[in-house]
């Protein structure tokens, strides 16, 4: 069974960038800690990549110390 192309978690890239910078993390160090490439993280933050896989979303939230469900929702893209 194939995964639909829209599968994944829609993430708010600019919010991710803001939270990463508040932690004083560079793109390279944050990406490495999350197990993703620098280029991939940059695409997410710029909004060029709107969705990430659930495991990547979880690692990003963990790195940002967004531990509870309500905290993790701060990175979700909210439909207008």
Coordinates of C-alpha atoms in Angstrom, one line a residue:
X1 CA 0.0 0.0 0.0
X2 CA 1.4 3.4 -1.0
X3 CA 1.5 6.4 1.3
X4 CA -0.5 9.4 -0.1
X5 CA 1.8 12.2 -1.2
X6 CA 0.2 14.5 1.4
X7 CA 0.9 12.2 4.3
X8 CA 2.8 13.7 7.1
X9 CA 2.6 16.5 9.7
X10 CA 2.0 20.0 8.4
X11 CA 4.6 22.1 10.2
X12 CA 4.9 25.9 10.7
X13 CA 8.4 26.5 9.4
X14 CA 8.7 30.2 10.5
X15 CA 7.6 29.1 14.1
X16 CA 10.2 26.4 14.0
X17 CA 12.9 28.9 13.0
X18 CA 11.9 31.2 15.8
X19 CA 12.0 28.5 18.4
X20 CA 15.3 27.1 17.2
X21 CA 16.9 30.6 17.3
X22 CA 15.5 31.2 20.8
X23 CA 17.5 28.1 21.9
X24 CA 20.6 29.6 20.3
X25 CA 20.9 26.7 17.9
X26 CA 22.5 26.9 14.5
X27 CA 20.8 25.3 11.5
X28 CA 23.6 22.7 11.3
X29 CA 23.6 21.7 15.0
X30 CA 19.8 21.6 15.2
X31 CA 19.5 19.5 12.0
X32 CA 22.2 17.1 13.2
X33 CA 20.5 16.6 16.6
X34 CA 17.2 15.9 14.8
X35 CA 18.8 13.4 12.4
X36 CA 18.0 15.5 9.3
X37 CA 20.2 17.4 6.8
X38 CA 20.8 21.1 7.1
X39 CA 19.2 21.6 3.7
X40 CA 16.1 19.7 4.7
X41 CA 15.7 21.9 7.9
X42 CA 16.3 25.0 5.9
X43 CA 13.5 24.0 3.4
X44 CA 11.1 23.4 6.3
X45 CA 11.9 26.7 8.0
X46 CA 11.5 28.6 4.7
X47 CA 8.1 26.9 4.0
X48 CA 9.4 25.2 0.9
X49 CA 8.6 21.9 2.5
X50 CA 5.3 22.0 4.4
X51 CA 5.1 18.5 5.7
X52 CA 7.4 16.2 7.6
X53 CA 7.1 12.6 8.6
X54 CA 5.8 11.9 12.1
X55 CA 9.2 10.6 13.3
X56 CA 10.9 13.8 12.2
X57 CA 8.2 15.9 13.8
X58 CA 8.7 14.0 17.0
X59 CA 12.5 14.5 17.0
X60 CA 12.1 18.2 16.3
X61 CA 9.6 18.6 19.2
X62 CA 11.9 16.6 21.5
X63 CA 14.9 18.8 20.6
X64 CA 12.8 21.9 21.2
X65 CA 11.6 20.4 24.5
X66 CA 8.0 20.5 23.5
X67 CA 7.0 17.6 25.6
X68 CA 3.3 17.7 26.0
X69 CA 0.6 17.4 23.3
X70 CA -0.4 21.1 23.8
X71 CA 3.2 22.2 23.5
X72 CA 3.8 20.1 20.4
X73 CA 0.8 21.7 18.7
X74 CA 2.7 25.0 18.7
X75 CA 4.5 23.8 15.6
X76 CA 1.5 22.6 13.7
X77 CA 0.3 24.6 10.8
X78 CA -3.1 25.9 11.5
X79 CA -5.6 26.2 8.7
X80 CA -6.9 29.7 8.1

